[in-house]
Coordinates of C-alpha atoms and ligand atoms in Angstrom, one line a residue:
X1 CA 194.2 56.9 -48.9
X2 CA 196.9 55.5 -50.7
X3 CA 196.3 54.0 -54.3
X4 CA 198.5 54.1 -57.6
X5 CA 197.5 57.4 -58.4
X6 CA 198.6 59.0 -54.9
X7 CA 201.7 57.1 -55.8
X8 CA 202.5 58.0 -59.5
X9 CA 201.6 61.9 -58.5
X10 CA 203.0 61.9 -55.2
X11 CA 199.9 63.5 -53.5
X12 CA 198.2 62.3 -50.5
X13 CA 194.4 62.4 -51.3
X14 CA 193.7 60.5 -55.3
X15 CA 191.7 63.5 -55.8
X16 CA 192.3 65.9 -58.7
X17 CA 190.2 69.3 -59.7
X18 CA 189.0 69.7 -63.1
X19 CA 190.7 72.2 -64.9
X20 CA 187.7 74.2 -65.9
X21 CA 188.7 77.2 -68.5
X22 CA 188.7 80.3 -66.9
X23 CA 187.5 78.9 -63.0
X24 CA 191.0 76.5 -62.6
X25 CA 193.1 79.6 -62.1
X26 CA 196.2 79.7 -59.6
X27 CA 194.1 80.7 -56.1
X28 CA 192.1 77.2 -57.0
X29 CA 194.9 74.9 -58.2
X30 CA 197.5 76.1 -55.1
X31 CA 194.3 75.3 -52.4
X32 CA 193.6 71.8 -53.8
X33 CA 197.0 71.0 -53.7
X34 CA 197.3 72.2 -50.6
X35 CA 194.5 70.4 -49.2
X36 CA 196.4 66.9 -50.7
X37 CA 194.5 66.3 -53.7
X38 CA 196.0 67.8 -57.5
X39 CA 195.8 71.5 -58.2
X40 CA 195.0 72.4 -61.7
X41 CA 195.6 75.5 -63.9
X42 CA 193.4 75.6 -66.2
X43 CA 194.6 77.0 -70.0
X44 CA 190.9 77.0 -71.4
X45 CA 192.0 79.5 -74.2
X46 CA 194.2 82.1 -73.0
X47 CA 197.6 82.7 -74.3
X48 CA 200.9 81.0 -73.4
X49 CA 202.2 84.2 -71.5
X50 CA 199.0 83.5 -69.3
X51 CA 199.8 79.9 -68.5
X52 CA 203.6 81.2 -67.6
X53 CA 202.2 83.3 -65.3
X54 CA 200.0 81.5 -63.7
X55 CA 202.3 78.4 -63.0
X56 CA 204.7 81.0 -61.2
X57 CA 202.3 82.5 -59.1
X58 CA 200.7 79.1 -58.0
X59 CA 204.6 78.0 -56.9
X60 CA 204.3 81.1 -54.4
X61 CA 201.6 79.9 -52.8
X62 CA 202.4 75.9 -52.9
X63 CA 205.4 74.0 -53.1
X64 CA 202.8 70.4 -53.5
X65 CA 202.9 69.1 -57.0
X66 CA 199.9 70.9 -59.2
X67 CA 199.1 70.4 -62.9
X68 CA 198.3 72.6 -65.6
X69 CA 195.5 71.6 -68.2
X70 CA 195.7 72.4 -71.8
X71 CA 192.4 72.3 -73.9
X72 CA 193.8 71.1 -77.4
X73 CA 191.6 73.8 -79.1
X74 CA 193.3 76.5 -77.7
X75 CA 194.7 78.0 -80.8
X76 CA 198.2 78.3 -78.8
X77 CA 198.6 74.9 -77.6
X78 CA 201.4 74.5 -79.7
X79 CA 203.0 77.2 -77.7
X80 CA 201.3 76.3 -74.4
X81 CA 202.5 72.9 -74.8
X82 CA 206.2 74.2 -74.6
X83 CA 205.9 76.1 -71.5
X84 CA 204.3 73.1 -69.5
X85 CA 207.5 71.1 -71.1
X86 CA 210.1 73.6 -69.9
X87 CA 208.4 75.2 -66.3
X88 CA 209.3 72.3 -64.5
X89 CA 205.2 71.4 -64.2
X90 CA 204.7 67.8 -62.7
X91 CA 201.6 67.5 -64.5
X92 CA 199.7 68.0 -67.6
X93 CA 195.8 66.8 -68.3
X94 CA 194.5 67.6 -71.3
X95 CA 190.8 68.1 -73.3
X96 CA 188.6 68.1 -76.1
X97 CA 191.1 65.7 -78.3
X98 CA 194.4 63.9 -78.5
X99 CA 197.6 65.1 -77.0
X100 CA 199.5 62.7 -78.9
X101 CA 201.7 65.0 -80.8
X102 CA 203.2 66.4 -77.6
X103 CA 204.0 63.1 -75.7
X104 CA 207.4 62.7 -76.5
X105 CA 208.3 66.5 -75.6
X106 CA 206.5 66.5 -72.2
X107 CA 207.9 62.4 -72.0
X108 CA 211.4 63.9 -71.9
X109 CA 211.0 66.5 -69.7
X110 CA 210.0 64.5 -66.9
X111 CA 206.4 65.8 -67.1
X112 CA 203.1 62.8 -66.2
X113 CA 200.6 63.1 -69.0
X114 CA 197.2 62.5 -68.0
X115 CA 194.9 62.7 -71.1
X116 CA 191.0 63.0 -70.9
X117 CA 189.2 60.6 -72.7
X118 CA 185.8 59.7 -73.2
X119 CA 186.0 56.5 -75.1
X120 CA 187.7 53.1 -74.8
X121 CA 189.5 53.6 -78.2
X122 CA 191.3 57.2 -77.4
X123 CA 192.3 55.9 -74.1
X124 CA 194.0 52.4 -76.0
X125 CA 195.6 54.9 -78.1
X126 CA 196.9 57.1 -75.3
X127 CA 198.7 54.3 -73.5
X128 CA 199.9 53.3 -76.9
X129 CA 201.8 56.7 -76.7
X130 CA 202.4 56.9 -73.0
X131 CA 200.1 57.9 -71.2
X132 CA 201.0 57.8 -67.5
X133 CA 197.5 57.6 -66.2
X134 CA 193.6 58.2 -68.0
X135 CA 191.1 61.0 -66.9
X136 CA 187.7 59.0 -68.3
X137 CA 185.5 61.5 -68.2
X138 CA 181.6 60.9 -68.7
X139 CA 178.8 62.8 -69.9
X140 CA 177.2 63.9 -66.8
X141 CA 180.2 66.6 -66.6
X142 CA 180.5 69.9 -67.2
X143 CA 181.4 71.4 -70.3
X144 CA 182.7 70.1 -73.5
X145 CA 181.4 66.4 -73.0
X146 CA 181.5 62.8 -75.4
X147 CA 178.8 60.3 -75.6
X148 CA 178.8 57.6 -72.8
X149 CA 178.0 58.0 -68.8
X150 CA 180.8 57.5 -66.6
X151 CA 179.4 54.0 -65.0
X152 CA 178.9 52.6 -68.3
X153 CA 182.9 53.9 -69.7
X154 CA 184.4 53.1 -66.5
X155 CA 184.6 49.6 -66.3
X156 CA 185.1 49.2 -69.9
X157 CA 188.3 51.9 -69.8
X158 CA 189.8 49.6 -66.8
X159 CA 189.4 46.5 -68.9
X160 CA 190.9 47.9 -71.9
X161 CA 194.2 49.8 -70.5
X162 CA 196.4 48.7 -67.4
X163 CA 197.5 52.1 -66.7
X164 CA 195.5 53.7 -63.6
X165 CA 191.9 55.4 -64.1
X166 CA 190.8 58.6 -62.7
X167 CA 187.1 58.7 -63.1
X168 CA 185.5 61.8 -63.9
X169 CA 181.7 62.9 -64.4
X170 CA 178.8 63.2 -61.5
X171 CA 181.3 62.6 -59.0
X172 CA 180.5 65.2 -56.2
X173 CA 180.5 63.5 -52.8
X174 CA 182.1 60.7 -50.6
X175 CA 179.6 58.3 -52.2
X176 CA 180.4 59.3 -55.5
X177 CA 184.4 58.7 -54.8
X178 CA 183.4 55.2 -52.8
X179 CA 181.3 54.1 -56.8
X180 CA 184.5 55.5 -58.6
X181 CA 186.4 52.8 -56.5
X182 CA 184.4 50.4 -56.9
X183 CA 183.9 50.7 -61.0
X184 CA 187.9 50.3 -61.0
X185 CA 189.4 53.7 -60.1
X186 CA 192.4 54.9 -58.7
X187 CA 191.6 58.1 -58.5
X188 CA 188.5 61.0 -59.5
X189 CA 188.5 63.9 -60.8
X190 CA 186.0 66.6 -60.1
X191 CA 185.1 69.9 -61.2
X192 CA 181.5 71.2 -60.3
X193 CA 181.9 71.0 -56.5
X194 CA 184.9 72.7 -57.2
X195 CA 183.1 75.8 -58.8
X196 CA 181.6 77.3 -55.6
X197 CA 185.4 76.8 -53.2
X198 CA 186.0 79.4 -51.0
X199 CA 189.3 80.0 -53.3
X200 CA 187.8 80.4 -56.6
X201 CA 187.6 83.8 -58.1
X202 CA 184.4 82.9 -59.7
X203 CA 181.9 85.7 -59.5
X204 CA 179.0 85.1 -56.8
X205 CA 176.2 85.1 -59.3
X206 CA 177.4 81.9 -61.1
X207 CA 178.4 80.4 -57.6
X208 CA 174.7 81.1 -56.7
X209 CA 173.4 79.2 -59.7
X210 CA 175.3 76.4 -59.0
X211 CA 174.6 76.1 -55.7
X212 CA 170.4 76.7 -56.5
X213 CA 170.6 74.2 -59.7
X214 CA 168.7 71.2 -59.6
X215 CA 168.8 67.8 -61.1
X216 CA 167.7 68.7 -64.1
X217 CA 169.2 72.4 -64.7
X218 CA 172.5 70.9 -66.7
X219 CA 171.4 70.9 -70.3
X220 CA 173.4 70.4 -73.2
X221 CA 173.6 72.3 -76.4
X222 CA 175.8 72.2 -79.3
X223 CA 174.8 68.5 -80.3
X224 CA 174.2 69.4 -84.2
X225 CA 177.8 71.1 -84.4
X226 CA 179.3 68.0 -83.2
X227 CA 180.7 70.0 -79.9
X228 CA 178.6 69.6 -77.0
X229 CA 178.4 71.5 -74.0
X230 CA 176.9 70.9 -70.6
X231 CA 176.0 74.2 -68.9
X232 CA 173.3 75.5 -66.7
X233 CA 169.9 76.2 -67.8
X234 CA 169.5 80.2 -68.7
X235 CA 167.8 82.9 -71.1
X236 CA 171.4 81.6 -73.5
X237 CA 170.6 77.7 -73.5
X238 CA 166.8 78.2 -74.1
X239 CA 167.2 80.6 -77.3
X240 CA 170.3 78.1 -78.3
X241 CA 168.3 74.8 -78.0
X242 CA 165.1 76.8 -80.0
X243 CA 167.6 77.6 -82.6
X244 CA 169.3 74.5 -82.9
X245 CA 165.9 73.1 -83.3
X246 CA 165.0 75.4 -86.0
X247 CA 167.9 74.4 -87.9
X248 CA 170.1 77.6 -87.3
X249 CA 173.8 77.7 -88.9
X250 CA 177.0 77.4 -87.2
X251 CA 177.8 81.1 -87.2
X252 CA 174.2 82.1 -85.8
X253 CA 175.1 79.6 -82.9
X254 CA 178.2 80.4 -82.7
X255 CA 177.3 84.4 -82.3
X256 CA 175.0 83.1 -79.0
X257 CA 178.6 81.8 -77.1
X258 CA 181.3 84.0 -78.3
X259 CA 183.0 84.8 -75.1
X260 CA 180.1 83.8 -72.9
X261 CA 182.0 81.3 -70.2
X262 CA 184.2 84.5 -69.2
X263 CA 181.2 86.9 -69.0
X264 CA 179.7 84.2 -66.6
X265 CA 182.3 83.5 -64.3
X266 CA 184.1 87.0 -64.7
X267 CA 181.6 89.3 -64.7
X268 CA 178.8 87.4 -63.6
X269 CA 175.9 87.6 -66.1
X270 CA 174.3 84.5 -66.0
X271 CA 171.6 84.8 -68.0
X272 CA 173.0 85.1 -71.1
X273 CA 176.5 83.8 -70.6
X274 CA 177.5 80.3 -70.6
X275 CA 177.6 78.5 -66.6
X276 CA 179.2 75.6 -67.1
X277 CA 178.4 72.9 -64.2
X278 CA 178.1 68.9 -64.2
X279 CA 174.9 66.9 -64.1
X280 CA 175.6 66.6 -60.3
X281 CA 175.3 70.4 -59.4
X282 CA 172.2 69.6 -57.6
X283 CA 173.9 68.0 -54.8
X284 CA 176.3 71.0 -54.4
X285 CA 174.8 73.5 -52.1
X286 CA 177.6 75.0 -49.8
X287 CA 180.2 77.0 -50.3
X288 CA 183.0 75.5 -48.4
X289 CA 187.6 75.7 -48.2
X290 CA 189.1 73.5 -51.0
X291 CA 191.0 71.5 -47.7
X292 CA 187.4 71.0 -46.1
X293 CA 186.0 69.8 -50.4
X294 CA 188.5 67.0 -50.5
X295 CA 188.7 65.9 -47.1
X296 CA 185.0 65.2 -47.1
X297 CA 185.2 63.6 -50.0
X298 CA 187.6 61.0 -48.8
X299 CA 186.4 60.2 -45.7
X300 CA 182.9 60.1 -46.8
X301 CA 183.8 57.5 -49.5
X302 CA 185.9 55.4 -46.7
X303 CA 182.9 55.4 -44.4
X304 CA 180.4 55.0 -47.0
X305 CA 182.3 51.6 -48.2
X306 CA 182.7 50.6 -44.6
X307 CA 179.1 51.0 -43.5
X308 CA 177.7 49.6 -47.4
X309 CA 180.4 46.2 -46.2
X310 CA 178.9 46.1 -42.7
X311 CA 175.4 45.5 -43.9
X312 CA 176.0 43.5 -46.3
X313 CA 178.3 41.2 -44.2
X314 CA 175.4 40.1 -41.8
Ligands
TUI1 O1 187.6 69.2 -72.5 C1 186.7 69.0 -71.6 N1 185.8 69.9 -71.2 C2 185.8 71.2 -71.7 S1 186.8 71.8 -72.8 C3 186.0 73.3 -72.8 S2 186.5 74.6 -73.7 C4 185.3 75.3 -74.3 N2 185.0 76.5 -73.8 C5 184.0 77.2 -74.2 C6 183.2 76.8 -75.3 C7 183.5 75.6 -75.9 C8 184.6 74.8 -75.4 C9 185.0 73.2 -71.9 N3 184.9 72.0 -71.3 N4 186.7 67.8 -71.0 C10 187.6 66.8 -71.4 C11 187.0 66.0 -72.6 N5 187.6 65.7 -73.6 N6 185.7 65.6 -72.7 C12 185.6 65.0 -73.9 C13 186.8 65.0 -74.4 C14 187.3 64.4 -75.6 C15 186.4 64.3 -76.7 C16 186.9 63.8 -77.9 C17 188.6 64.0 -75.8 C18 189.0 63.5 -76.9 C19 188.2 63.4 -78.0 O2 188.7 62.8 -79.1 C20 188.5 63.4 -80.3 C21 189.8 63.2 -81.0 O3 190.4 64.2 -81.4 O4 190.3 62.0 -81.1

């Protein structure tokens, strides 16, 4: 499936894999990119010696381009955003703000900046600075999300930029690719389905919740502090939400989530640690290889949009 994103990355499949903090680590990124789609590393907020690391182990295990994704809260994205310039990394995505101060160093050293975005106005702004591509990413994802759904930013992100669109948010399946298309995009990105690969290190029991969630499991919480978070229904979202309601400070919120997305998807405890998962989990119920993930997803979304053209052609 060739379109300008397979062309500006060089990769066969317009695919990319979120780059979920603590999930996106080397085994993950070096599979999807194996598979044809883009690998990500995922920074999430480790240290720069981490990031180093990872991008040289993930070059053992594939020599396809891969990215690395650097969440601009990280306190060492400064740092971070050096050793993406000088490691040779193809690709950088990045999260939860604007990038803009690093564009010209990663311009120069030959690296393709992919920014997320979740509004028409940051994405204007990021090709304004040159951006080589835009992740819109809606609210039915995972994690850290903005305001508007992915069908209603899509369309409006494509009018309003002329550099390619990945769409990203409740995309999980060959139908979901096949809409992406259709709204204007070159490309998806997608993280939940991702979660429960074969090649992720992520501990069973959070796999298990993703792959029992329903529909309606993905809350968010975190709307009064201005930073909210999609996650996974639990004993943690349920005394969160009934705080937030009572009017509880920042700090008393804050004490709830300290470290709670590694205790899920390192050691497991899924009650009271944060599991991070889209709005779409509750289509994702097996556990299959990153190569069988994306090829599904591709030819799904080419039969889908040939069978949808055939019934309507009559
Ligand atoms: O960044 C994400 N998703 C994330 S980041 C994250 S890190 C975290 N971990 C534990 C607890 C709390 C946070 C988890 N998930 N997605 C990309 C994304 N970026 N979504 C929305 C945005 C965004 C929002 C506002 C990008 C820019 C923006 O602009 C604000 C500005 O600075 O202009």
């Amino acid at each position: 499936m060739k379109t300008r994103l397979t062309e500006l990355l060089n990769i066969e499949y317009p695919v990319i894999q979120g780059g979920m903090a603590w999930v996106a680590e080397y085994h993950l990124a070096a599979a999807v990119s194996n598979a044809g789609g883009l690998g990500i590393i995922g920074a999430g907020a480790a240290p720069a010696s981490f990031v180093k690391e990872q991008i040289e182990k993930c070059r053992e295990l594939t020599d396809k381009p891969f990215g690395v994704n650097l969440m601009l809260m990280n306190p060492a994205a400064d740092e971070i955003a050096e050793v993406i310039a000088e490691s040779g990394v193809k690709v950088v995505t990045t999260g939860a703000g604007s990038p803009a101060k690093y564009m010209k160093m990663w311009k120069e050293a030959g690296v393709k900046v992919i920014p997320v975005v979740a509004s028409v106005a940051l994405a204007k702004i990021m090709e304004k600075n040159g951006a080589d591509a835009i992740v819109a990413e809606g609210c039915e994802s995972g994690g850290h999300i903005g305001e508007l759904t992915t069908m209603a930013m899509m369309p409006q992100i494509v009018d309003a930029v002329s550099i390619p669109v990945i769409a990203a948010g409740g995309i999980a399946d060959g139908r979901g690719v096949a809409a992406a298309l259709m709204l204007g995009a070159s490309g998806v990105q997608v993280g939940t389905r991702f979660l429960v690969a074969k090649e992720t290190q992520v501990h069973p029991a959070y796999k298990e919740k993703v792959l029992k969630a329903k529909d309606i499991d993905a809350q968010v919480t975190g709307r009064s502090g201005g930073h909210p978070i999609r996650s996974l229904k639990n004993q943690m979202t349920r005394k969160y939400l009934q705080m937030e309601a009572e009017g509880a400070t920042f700090e008393e919120l804050e004490s709830l989530t300290v470290g709670s997305l590694r205790k899920a998807v390192v050691e497991g405890d899924v009650k009271t640690g944060t599991v991070m998962a889209g709005q779409i989990a509750g289509l994702v119920n097996k556990e299959q290889t990153c190569k069988e993930i994306v090829t599904e997803l591709v030819e799904d979304a080419v039969k889908v949009i040939n069978d949808r053209y055939q019934l309507f052609a009559k």
